[in-house]
PDB file of C-alpha atoms in Angstrom:
ATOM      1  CA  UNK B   1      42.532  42.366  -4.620  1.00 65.00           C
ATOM      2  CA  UNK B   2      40.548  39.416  -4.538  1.00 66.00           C
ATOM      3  CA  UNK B   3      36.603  39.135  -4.425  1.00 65.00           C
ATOM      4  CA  UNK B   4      34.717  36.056  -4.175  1.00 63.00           C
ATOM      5  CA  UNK B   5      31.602  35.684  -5.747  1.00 66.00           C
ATOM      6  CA  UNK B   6      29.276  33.054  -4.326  1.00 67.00           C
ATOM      7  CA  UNK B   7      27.796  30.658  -6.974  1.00 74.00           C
ATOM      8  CA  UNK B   8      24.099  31.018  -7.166  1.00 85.00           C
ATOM      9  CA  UNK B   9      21.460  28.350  -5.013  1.00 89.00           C
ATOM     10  CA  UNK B  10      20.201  26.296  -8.048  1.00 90.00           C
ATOM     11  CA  UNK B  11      19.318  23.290  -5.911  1.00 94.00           C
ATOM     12  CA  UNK B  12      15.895  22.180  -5.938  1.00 96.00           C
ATOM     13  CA  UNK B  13      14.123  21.472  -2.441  1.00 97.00           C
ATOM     14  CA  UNK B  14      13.060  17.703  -1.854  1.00 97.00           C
ATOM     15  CA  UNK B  15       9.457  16.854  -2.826  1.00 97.00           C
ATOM     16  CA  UNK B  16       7.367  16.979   0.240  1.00 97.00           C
ATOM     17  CA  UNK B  17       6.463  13.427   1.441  1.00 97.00           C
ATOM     18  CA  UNK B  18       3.438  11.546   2.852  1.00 97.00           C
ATOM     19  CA  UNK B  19       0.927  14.173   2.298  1.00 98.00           C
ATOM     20  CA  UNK B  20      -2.515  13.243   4.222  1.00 97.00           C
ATOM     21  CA  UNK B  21      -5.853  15.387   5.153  1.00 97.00           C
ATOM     22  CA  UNK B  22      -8.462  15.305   7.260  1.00 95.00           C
ATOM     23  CA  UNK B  23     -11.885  16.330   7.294  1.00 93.00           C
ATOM     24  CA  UNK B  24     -12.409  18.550  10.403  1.00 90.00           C
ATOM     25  CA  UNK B  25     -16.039  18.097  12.193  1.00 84.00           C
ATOM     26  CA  UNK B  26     -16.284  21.977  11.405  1.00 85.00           C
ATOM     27  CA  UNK B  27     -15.713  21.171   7.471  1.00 85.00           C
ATOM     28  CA  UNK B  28     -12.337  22.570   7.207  1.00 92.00           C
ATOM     29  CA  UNK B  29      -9.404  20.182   5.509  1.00 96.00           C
ATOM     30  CA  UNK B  30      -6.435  20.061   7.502  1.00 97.00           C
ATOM     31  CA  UNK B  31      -3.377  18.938   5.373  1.00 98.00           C
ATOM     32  CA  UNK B  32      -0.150  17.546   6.616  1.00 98.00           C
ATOM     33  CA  UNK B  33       3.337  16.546   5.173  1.00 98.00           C
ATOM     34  CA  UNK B  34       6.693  15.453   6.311  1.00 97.00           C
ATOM     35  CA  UNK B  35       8.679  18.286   5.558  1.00 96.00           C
ATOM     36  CA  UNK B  36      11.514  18.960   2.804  1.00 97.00           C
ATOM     37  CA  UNK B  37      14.789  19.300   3.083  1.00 96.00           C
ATOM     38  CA  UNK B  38      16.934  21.970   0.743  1.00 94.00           C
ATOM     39  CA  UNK B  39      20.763  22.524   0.781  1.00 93.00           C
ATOM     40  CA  UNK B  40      20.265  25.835   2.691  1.00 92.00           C
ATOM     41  CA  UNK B  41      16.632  26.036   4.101  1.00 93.00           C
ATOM     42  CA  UNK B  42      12.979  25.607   2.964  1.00 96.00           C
ATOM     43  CA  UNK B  43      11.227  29.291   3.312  1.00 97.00           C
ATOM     44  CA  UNK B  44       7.635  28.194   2.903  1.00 97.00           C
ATOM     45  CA  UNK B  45       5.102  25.745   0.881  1.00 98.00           C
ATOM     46  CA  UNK B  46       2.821  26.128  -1.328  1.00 98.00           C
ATOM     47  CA  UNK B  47      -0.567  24.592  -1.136  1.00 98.00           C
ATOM     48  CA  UNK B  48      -2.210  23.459  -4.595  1.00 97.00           C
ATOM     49  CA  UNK B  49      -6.010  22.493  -4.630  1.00 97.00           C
ATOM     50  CA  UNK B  50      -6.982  21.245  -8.229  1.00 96.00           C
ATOM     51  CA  UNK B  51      -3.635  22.735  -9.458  1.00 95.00           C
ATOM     52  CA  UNK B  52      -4.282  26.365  -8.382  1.00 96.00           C
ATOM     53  CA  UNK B  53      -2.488  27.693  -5.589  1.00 97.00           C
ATOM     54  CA  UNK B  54      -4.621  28.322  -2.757  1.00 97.00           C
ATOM     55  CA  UNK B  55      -2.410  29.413   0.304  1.00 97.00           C
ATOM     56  CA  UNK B  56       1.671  29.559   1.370  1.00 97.00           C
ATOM     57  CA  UNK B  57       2.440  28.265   4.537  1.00 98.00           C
ATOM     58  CA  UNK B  58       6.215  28.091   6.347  1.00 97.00           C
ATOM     59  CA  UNK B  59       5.564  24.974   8.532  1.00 96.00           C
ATOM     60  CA  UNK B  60       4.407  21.558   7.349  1.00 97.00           C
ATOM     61  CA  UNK B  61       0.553  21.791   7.899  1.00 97.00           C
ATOM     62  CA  UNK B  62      -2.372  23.887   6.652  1.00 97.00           C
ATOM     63  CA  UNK B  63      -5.564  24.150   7.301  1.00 97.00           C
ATOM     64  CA  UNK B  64      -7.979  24.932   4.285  1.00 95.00           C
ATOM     65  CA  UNK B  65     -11.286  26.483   5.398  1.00 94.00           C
ATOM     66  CA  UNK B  66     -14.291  24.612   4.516  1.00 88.00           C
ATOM     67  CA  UNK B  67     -14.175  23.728   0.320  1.00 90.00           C
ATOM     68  CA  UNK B  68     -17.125  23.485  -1.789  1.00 89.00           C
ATOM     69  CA  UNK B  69     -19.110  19.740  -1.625  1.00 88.00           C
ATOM     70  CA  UNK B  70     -17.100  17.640  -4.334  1.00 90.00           C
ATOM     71  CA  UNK B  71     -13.958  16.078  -4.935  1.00 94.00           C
ATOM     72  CA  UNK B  72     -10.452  18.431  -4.461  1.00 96.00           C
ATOM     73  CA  UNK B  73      -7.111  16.950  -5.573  1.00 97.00           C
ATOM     74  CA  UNK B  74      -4.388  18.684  -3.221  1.00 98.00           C
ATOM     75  CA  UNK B  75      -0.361  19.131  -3.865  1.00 98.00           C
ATOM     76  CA  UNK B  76       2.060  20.596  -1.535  1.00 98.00           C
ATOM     77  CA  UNK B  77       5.523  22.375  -3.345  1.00 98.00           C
ATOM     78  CA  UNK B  78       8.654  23.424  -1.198  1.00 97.00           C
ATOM     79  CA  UNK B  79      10.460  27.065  -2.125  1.00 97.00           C
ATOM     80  CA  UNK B  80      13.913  27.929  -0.596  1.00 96.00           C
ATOM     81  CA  UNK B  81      14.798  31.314  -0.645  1.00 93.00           C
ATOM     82  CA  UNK B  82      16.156  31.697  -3.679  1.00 94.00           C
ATOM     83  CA  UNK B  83      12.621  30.599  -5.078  1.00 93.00           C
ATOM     84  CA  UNK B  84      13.713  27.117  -6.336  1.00 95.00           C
ATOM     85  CA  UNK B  85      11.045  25.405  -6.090  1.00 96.00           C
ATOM     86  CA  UNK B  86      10.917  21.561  -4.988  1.00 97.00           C
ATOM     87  CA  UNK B  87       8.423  18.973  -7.610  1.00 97.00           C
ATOM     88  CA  UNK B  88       4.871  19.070  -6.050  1.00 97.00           C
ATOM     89  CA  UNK B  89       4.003  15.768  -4.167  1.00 97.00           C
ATOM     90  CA  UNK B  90       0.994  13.412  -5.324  1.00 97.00           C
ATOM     91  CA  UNK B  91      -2.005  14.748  -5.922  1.00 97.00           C
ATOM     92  CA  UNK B  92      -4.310  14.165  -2.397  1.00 97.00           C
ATOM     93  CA  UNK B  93      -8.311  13.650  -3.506  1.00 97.00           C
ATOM     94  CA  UNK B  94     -10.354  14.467  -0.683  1.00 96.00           C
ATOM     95  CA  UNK B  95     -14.158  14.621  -0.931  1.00 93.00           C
ATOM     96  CA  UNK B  96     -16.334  16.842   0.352  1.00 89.00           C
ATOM     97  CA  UNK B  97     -19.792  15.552   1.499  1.00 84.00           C
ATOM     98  CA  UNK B  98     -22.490  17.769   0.108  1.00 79.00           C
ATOM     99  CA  UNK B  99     -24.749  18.844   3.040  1.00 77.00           C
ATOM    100  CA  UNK B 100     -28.492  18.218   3.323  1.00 83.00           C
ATOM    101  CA  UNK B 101     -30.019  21.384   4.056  1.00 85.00           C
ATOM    102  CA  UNK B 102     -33.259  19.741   2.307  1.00 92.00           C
ATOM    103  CA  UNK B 103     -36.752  18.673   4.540  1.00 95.00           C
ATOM    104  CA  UNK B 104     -38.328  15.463   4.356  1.00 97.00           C
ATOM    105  CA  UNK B 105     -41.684  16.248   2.708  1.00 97.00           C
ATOM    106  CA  UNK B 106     -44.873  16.013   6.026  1.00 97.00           C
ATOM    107  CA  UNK B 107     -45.977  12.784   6.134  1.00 98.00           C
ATOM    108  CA  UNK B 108     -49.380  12.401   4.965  1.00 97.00           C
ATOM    109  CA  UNK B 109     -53.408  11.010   5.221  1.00 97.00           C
ATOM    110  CA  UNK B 110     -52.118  10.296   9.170  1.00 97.00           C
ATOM    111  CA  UNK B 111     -54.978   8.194  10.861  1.00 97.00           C
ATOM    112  CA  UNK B 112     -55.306   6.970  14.311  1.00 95.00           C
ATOM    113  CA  UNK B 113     -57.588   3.776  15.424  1.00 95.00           C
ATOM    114  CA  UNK B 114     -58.407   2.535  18.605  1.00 95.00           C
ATOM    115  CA  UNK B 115     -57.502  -0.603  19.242  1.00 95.00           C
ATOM    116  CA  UNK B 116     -59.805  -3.358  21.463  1.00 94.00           C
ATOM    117  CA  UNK B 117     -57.270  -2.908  24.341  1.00 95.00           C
ATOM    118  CA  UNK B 118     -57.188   0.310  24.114  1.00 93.00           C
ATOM    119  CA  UNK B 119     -53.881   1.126  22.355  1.00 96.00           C
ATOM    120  CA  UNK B 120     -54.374   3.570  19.376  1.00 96.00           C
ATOM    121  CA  UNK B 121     -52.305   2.267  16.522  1.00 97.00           C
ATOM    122  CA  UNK B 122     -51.202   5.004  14.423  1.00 98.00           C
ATOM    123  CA  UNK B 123     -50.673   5.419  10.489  1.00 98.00           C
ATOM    124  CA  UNK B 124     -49.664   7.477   7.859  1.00 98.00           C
ATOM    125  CA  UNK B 125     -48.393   8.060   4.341  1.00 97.00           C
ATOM    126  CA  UNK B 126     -44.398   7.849   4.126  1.00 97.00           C
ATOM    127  CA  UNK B 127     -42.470  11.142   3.788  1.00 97.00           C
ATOM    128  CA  UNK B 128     -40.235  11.307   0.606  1.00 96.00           C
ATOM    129  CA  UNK B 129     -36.594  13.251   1.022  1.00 94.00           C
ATOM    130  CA  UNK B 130     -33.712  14.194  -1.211  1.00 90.00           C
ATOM    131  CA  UNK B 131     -31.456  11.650   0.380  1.00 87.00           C
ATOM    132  CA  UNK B 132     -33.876   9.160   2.913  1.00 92.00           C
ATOM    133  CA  UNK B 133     -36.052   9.790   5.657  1.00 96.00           C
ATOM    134  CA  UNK B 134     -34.489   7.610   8.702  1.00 96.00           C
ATOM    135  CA  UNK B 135     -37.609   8.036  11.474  1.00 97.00           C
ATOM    136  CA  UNK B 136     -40.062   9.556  12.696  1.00 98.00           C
ATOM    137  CA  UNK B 137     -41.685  11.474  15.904  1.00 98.00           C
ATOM    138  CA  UNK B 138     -44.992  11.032  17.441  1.00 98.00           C
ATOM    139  CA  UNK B 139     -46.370  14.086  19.212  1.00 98.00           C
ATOM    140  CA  UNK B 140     -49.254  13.305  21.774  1.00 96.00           C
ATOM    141  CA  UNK B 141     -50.693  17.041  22.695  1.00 96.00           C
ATOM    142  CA  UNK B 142     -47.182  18.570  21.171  1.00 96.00           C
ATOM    143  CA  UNK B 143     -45.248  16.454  23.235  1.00 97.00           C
ATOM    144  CA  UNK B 144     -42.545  14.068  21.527  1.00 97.00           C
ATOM    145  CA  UNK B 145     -43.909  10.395  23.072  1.00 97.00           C
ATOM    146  CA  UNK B 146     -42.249   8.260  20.468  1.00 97.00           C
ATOM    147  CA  UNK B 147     -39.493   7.937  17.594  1.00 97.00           C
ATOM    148  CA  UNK B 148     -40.491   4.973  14.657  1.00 97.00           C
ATOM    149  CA  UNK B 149     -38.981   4.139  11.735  1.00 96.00           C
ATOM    150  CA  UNK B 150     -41.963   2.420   9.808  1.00 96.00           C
ATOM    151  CA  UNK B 151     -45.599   4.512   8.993  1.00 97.00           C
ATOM    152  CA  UNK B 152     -47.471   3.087  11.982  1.00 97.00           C
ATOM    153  CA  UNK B 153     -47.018   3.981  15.362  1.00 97.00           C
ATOM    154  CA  UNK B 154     -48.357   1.528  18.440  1.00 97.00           C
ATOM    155  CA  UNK B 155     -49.409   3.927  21.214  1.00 95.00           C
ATOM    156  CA  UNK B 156     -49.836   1.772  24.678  1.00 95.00           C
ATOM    157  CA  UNK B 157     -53.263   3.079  25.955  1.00 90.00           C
ATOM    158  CA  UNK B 158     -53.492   6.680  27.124  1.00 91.00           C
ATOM    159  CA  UNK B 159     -55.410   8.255  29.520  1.00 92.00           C
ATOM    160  CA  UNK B 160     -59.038   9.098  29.186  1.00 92.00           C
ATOM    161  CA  UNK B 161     -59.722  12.227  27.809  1.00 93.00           C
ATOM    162  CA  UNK B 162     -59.232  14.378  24.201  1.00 95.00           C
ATOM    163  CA  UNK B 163     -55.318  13.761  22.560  1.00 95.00           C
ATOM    164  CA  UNK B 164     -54.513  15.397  20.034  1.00 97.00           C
ATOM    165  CA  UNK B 165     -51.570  13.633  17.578  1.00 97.00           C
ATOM    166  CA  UNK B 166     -48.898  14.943  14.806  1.00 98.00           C
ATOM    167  CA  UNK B 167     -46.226  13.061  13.100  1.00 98.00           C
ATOM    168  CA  UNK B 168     -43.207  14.633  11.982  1.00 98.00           C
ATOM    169  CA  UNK B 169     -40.419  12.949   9.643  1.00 98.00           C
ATOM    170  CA  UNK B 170     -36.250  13.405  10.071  1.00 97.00           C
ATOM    171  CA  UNK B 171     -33.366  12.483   7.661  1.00 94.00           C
ATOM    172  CA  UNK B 172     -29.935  11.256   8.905  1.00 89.00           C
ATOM    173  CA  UNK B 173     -28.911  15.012   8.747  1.00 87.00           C
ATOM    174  CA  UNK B 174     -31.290  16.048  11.171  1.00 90.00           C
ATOM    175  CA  UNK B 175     -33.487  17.818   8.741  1.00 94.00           C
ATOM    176  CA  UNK B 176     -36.687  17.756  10.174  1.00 96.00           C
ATOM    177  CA  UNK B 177     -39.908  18.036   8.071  1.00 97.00           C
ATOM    178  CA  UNK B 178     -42.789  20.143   9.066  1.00 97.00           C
ATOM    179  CA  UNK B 179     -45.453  18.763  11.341  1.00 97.00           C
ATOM    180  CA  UNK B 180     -48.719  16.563  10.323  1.00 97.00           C
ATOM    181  CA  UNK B 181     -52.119  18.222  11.180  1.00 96.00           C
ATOM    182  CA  UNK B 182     -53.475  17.459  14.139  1.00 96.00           C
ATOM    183  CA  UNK B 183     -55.455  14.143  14.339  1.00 96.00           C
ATOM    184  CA  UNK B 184     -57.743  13.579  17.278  1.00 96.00           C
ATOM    185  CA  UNK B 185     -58.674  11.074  19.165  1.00 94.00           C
ATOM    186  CA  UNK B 186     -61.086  10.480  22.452  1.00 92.00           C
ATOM    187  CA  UNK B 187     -60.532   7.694  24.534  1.00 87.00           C
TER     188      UNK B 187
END
């Protein structure tokens, strides 16, 4: 009688290679790899984010649901099935933007003068912001009429009659502050 007893799988999976991720416009992190190779088969991978597994995945991608703002260091490791496991790749950083929830502050002391031709030239007190205020809206009778980047606002005569103005300020986010008071003017 003869029995053959098959030597154990000891053999390592390669280390994953080229290991790249993207920043989805949704927030998620979308990691890709060139996939191992083993002397029987790579079951799955494992997914490392600041050397803590996160996720196991069979084929060579994974998508990683929106991290925290900051900076992540990624690693992907290949298992075969007898649970050798391959050396993990490079660590990946990717960095998470911190999003501005934050509004500008209202612009203040707005004032409105009309000018000898007619125009009213328009002026206020800059908004402050947690990042930068990048422009802001004129409302003529709570209708948007103009977008500026600088305090002052050069409104081409208007119609005779009662107008009613409001500035509001916006950050490159789109974080919009809350409106000025009304200022009104007669022409």
């Amino acid at each position: 009688l003869r029995i053959d007893i098959a030597a154990p799988d000891t053999t390592r999976p390669s280390v994953p290679q080229d290991l790249t991720g993207v920043i989805e416009t949704n927030g998620d992190v979308t990691l890709t790899w060139t996939a191992s190779t083993d002397n029987i088969a790579v079951t799955e991978y494992i997914v490392l984010r600041n050397g803590v597994e996160i996720s196991r995945v069979v084929d060579p991608t994974a998508v990683i649901p929106t991290p925290a703002p900051g900076s992540h260091w990624y690693q992907i490791q290949a298992l075969d099935a007898a649970g050798n496991e391959s050396l993990k790749t490079p660590s990946l950083q990717i960095n998470i933007p911190t999003i501005d929830v934050t509004r500008p502050s209202v612009p203040q002391d707005l004032t409105g003068v009309i000018e000898a031709n007619g125009d009213v030239t328009l002026t206020w007190t800059a908004s402050t912001d947690n990042v930068a205020v990048t422009e802001y809206v004129v409302y003529r009778n709570n209708v948007e009429i103009d977008r500026v980047v600088d305090t002052t606002a050069v409104i081409p005569t208007p119609a005779a009659g009662s107008h009613w103005y409001q500035i509001q300020a916006l950050d490159a986010a789109g974080n919009e502050s809350f409106k000025t008071a009304p200022v009104q003017i007669i022409i």
